[in-house]
mmCIF file of C-alpha atoms in Angstrom:
data_model
loop_
_atom_site.group_PDB
_atom_site.id
_atom_site.type_symbol
_atom_site.label_atom_id
_atom_site.label_comp_id
_atom_site.label_asym_id
_atom_site.label_seq_id
_atom_site.Cartn_x
_atom_site.Cartn_y
_atom_site.Cartn_z
ATOM 1 C CA ARG A 1 -20.056 11.854 -31.364
ATOM 2 C CA SER A 2 -18.008 13.731 -33.811
ATOM 3 C CA THR A 3 -21.175 15.953 -34.698
ATOM 4 C CA LYS A 4 -22.009 16.930 -31.451
ATOM 5 C CA ALA A 5 -18.907 19.089 -31.079
ATOM 6 C CA ASN A 6 -20.486 21.000 -33.441
ATOM 7 C CA ARG A 7 -22.225 23.838 -32.018
ATOM 8 C CA PHE A 8 -25.319 23.809 -34.287
ATOM 9 C CA VAL A 9 -25.638 20.080 -33.844
ATOM 10 C CA ARG A 10 -25.682 20.512 -30.195
ATOM 11 C CA GLN A 11 -28.294 23.054 -30.264
ATOM 12 C CA GLN A 12 -30.756 21.145 -32.522
ATOM 13 C CA MET A 13 -30.247 18.153 -30.093
ATOM 14 C CA GLY A 14 -30.414 20.103 -26.908
ATOM 15 C CA ILE A 15 -27.327 18.966 -25.296
ATOM 16 C CA PRO A 16 -26.112 21.680 -22.765
ATOM 17 C CA ASP A 17 -22.723 23.015 -23.027
ATOM 18 C CA GLN A 18 -20.205 21.067 -20.911
ATOM 19 C CA GLU A 19 -19.490 22.224 -17.271
ATOM 20 C CA GLU A 20 -16.552 21.485 -15.000
ATOM 21 C CA ARG A 21 -16.895 21.834 -11.246
ATOM 22 C CA ARG A 22 -13.889 21.190 -8.830
ATOM 23 C CA VAL A 23 -14.722 20.072 -5.416
ATOM 24 C CA THR A 24 -11.801 20.070 -2.724
ATOM 25 C CA LEU A 25 -12.049 17.312 -0.174
ATOM 26 C CA HIS A 26 -10.599 17.019 3.026
ATOM 27 C CA PHE A 27 -9.854 13.625 4.135
ATOM 28 C CA SER A 28 -9.762 12.270 7.559
ATOM 29 C CA SER A 29 -6.249 10.799 8.622
ATOM 30 C CA VAL A 30 -7.444 7.204 7.536
ATOM 31 C CA GLU A 31 -8.714 8.342 4.321
ATOM 32 C CA LYS A 32 -5.479 10.436 3.380
ATOM 33 C CA TYR A 33 -3.266 7.514 4.343
ATOM 34 C CA PHE A 34 -5.130 5.132 2.293
ATOM 35 C CA TYR A 35 -5.181 7.032 -0.663
ATOM 36 C CA ASP A 36 -1.362 8.232 -0.309
ATOM 37 C CA ARG A 37 -0.547 4.828 -0.385
ATOM 38 C CA LEU A 38 -2.503 4.036 -3.994
ATOM 39 C CA TYR A 39 -0.944 7.179 -5.354
ATOM 40 C CA GLU A 40 2.530 6.041 -4.392
ATOM 41 C CA GLU A 41 1.661 2.791 -5.977
ATOM 42 C CA THR A 42 0.118 4.392 -9.123
ATOM 43 C CA SER A 43 3.187 6.709 -9.255
ATOM 44 C CA GLY A 44 5.557 3.924 -8.930
ATOM 45 C CA ALA A 45 3.634 2.154 -11.963
ATOM 46 C CA ALA A 46 3.813 5.476 -14.022
ATOM 47 C CA HIS A 47 7.406 5.593 -13.372
ATOM 48 C CA ARG A 48 8.172 2.246 -14.339
ATOM 49 C CA ALA A 49 5.929 2.396 -17.478
ATOM 50 C CA MET A 50 7.706 5.487 -18.667
ATOM 51 C CA SER A 51 11.395 3.899 -18.140
ATOM 52 C CA SER A 52 10.803 0.820 -20.133
ATOM 53 C CA ALA A 53 8.848 -0.018 -23.250
ATOM 54 C CA LYS A 54 7.488 -3.175 -21.733
ATOM 55 C CA ALA A 55 3.710 -4.149 -22.194
ATOM 56 C CA LYS A 56 4.221 -5.441 -18.768
ATOM 57 C CA ASN A 57 4.625 -2.139 -17.102
ATOM 58 C CA SER A 58 1.909 -0.446 -19.182
ATOM 59 C CA ASP A 59 -0.526 -3.017 -18.255
ATOM 60 C CA LEU A 60 0.545 -2.650 -14.218
ATOM 61 C CA LEU A 61 -0.110 1.161 -14.841
ATOM 62 C CA ASN A 62 -3.304 0.487 -16.336
ATOM 63 C CA ARG A 63 -4.285 -1.607 -13.481
ATOM 64 C CA SER A 64 -2.942 0.571 -10.711
ATOM 65 C CA LEU A 65 -5.141 3.497 -12.097
ATOM 66 C CA GLN A 66 -8.044 1.228 -11.997
ATOM 67 C CA LYS A 67 -7.609 0.886 -8.732
ATOM 68 C CA LEU A 68 -7.239 4.321 -7.832
ATOM 69 C CA ARG A 69 -10.366 4.932 -9.855
ATOM 70 C CA ALA A 70 -12.448 2.699 -8.029
ATOM 71 C CA ALA A 71 -10.980 3.479 -4.701
ATOM 72 C CA CYS A 72 -12.251 7.101 -5.516
ATOM 73 C CA CYS A 73 -15.836 5.607 -5.125
ATOM 74 C CA HIS A 74 -15.126 3.841 -1.655
ATOM 75 C CA PRO A 75 -12.302 2.430 -0.231
ATOM 76 C CA GLN A 76 -13.614 -1.182 -0.359
ATOM 77 C CA ILE A 77 -14.479 -1.526 -4.134
ATOM 78 C CA GLY A 78 -12.246 -2.870 -6.557
ATOM 79 C CA THR A 79 -9.507 -5.404 -6.264
ATOM 80 C CA GLY A 80 -6.903 -3.371 -4.759
ATOM 81 C CA GLY A 81 -9.455 -1.988 -2.324
ATOM 82 C CA ILE A 82 -9.811 -2.897 1.391
ATOM 83 C CA GLY A 83 -12.752 -4.954 0.353
ATOM 84 C CA GLY A 84 -11.000 -7.022 -2.199
ATOM 85 C CA ARG A 85 -9.541 -9.022 1.118
ATOM 86 C CA VAL A 86 -12.999 -9.269 2.505
ATOM 87 C CA ARG A 87 -14.502 -12.806 1.188
ATOM 88 C CA ARG A 88 -17.983 -12.974 0.639
ATOM 89 C CA GLN A 89 -19.738 -13.897 4.203
ATOM 90 C CA GLN A 90 -22.666 -16.357 3.964
ATOM 91 C CA GLY A 91 -25.944 -14.663 4.826
ATOM 92 C CA LEU A 92 -24.745 -11.210 4.775
ATOM 93 C CA SER A 93 -25.703 -8.605 2.213
ATOM 94 C CA ILE A 94 -23.411 -6.320 0.470
ATOM 95 C CA ALA A 95 -24.469 -3.437 2.543
ATOM 96 C CA GLU A 96 -23.708 -5.605 5.608
ATOM 97 C CA ARG A 97 -20.219 -6.292 4.454
ATOM 98 C CA VAL A 98 -19.223 -2.494 4.109
ATOM 99 C CA LEU A 99 -16.631 -1.892 6.427
ATOM 100 C CA SER A 100 -16.642 1.525 8.754
ATOM 101 C CA MET A 101 -13.646 3.716 8.881
ATOM 102 C CA ASP A 102 -12.830 2.380 12.139
ATOM 103 C CA GLN A 103 -12.988 -1.207 10.581
ATOM 104 C CA ILE A 104 -10.784 0.207 7.711
ATOM 105 C CA LEU A 105 -8.288 1.856 10.238
ATOM 106 C CA GLU A 106 -7.842 -1.418 11.973
ATOM 107 C CA ARG A 107 -7.428 -3.259 8.385
ATOM 108 C CA LEU A 108 -4.587 -0.636 7.663
ATOM 109 C CA ILE A 109 -3.112 -1.238 10.962
ATOM 110 C CA GLU A 110 -3.068 -5.001 10.330
ATOM 111 C CA ASP A 111 -1.389 -4.546 6.798
ATOM 112 C CA SER A 112 1.179 -2.409 8.275
ATOM 113 C CA LYS A 113 2.051 -4.647 11.237
ATOM 114 C CA ALA A 114 2.244 -7.701 8.773
ATOM 115 C CA LYS A 115 4.572 -5.550 6.211
ATOM 116 C CA CYS A 116 6.689 -4.509 9.426
ATOM 117 C CA GLU A 117 7.172 -8.093 10.623
ATOM 118 C CA GLU A 118 8.223 -9.460 7.222
ATOM 119 C CA ALA A 119 10.559 -6.722 6.991
ATOM 120 C CA GLN A 120 11.917 -7.678 10.375
ATOM 121 C CA ARG A 121 12.157 -11.403 9.408
ATOM 122 C CA ILE A 122 14.070 -10.162 5.924
ATOM 123 C CA PHE A 123 16.393 -8.087 8.264
ATOM 124 C CA THR A 124 17.005 -10.999 10.965
ATOM 125 C CA LEU A 125 17.641 -13.366 8.258
ATOM 126 C CA HIS A 126 20.113 -11.128 6.260
ATOM 127 C CA THR A 127 21.982 -10.556 9.517
ATOM 128 C CA ILE A 128 22.087 -14.189 10.681
ATOM 129 C CA GLY A 129 23.503 -14.800 7.221
ATOM 130 C CA VAL A 130 26.222 -12.166 7.464
ATOM 131 C CA ALA A 131 26.995 -13.844 10.819
ATOM 132 C CA CYS A 132 27.459 -17.252 9.275
ATOM 133 C CA LEU A 133 29.558 -15.818 6.161
ATOM 134 C CA THR A 134 31.741 -14.080 8.702
ATOM 135 C CA LYS A 135 31.959 -17.620 10.971
ATOM 136 C CA LEU A 136 33.055 -19.281 7.699
ATOM 137 C CA LYS A 137 35.643 -16.706 6.748
ATOM 138 C CA ALA A 138 36.991 -16.803 10.458
ATOM 139 C CA GLU A 139 37.285 -20.830 10.347
ATOM 140 C CA SER A 140 39.040 -21.121 7.105
ATOM 141 C CA ALA A 141 41.705 -18.062 8.008
ATOM 142 C CA GLU A 142 41.903 -19.422 11.551
ATOM 143 C CA ASP A 143 41.111 -15.626 12.653
ATOM 144 C CA MET A 144 39.807 -15.491 16.357
ATOM 145 C CA LYS A 145 38.594 -11.757 15.902
ATOM 146 C CA LEU A 146 36.554 -12.861 12.795
ATOM 147 C CA LEU A 147 35.179 -15.491 15.016
ATOM 148 C CA GLU A 148 34.346 -12.983 17.980
ATOM 149 C CA LYS A 149 32.844 -10.596 15.436
ATOM 150 C CA SER A 150 30.540 -13.344 13.852
ATOM 151 C CA MET A 151 29.280 -14.392 17.283
ATOM 152 C CA LYS A 152 28.656 -10.433 18.252
ATOM 153 C CA ILE A 153 26.613 -10.101 14.900
ATOM 154 C CA TYR A 154 24.432 -13.463 15.914
ATOM 155 C CA GLU A 155 23.820 -12.273 19.217
ATOM 156 C CA GLU A 156 22.701 -8.693 18.048
ATOM 157 C CA ALA A 157 20.486 -10.295 15.465
ATOM 158 C CA LEU A 158 18.859 -12.533 18.528
ATOM 159 C CA ASP A 159 18.661 -9.636 20.750
ATOM 160 C CA LEU A 160 16.551 -7.471 17.988
ATOM 161 C CA ALA A 161 14.140 -10.300 17.555
ATOM 162 C CA ASP A 162 13.813 -10.786 21.006
ATOM 163 C CA SER A 163 13.219 -6.961 21.674
ATOM 164 C CA ASN A 164 10.539 -6.992 19.173
ATOM 165 C CA ALA A 165 8.970 -10.251 19.716
ATOM 166 C CA SER A 166 6.001 -8.418 21.612
ATOM 167 C CA PRO A 167 3.899 -5.720 20.001
ATOM 168 C CA THR A 168 4.763 -2.233 21.349
ATOM 169 C CA GLU A 169 2.974 1.040 20.851
ATOM 170 C CA VAL A 170 5.393 3.379 19.025
ATOM 171 C CA VAL A 171 3.331 6.700 18.519
ATOM 172 C CA GLY A 172 0.448 5.966 20.945
ATOM 173 C CA PRO A 173 -3.224 5.496 20.008
ATOM 174 C CA ALA A 174 -4.583 6.055 16.603
ATOM 175 C CA VAL A 175 -6.296 9.425 16.331
ATOM 176 C CA LEU A 176 -8.742 10.103 13.543
ATOM 177 C CA ILE A 177 -8.769 13.763 12.350
ATOM 178 C CA GLY A 178 -10.603 15.364 9.667
ATOM 179 C CA SER A 179 -13.904 14.321 7.861
ATOM 180 C CA VAL A 180 -15.598 11.055 8.687
#
């Protein structure tokens, strides 16, 4: 390969000069969200890899870059792609398992919904934990104000869980913009 760098060798072999072309793409809102999310994951992995010399962080960066590279071909490609969760279905060819952009949008919405629900569970758990600790402190000090505060915190956690028990539209219907 080093001989190909020599202009005379390239001419003898008939290798054309290297050419670089840049093409600017305009993503739809779904594609933009998907690639932005991958970019954030890859950026985080790069920052962790640069901040420490651990081989584990370097491997994480390599995996993140591979996911990003594979996703440039199609959002379903690779283990990190949306298709990574689509298990092989019997009787369907690979072409039949490819998701449309609407199906990809549904997957992204489902993922976001699951993350929000998990964050709410963790918040509720922590809030109830604070209420319990406040109650224990109130019982040991025999302080009625702390006991009332504990009950108020606990009731707020229950009210929050009840108010978010059923799904509600936050921003309205999803609208696809850009190229599809």
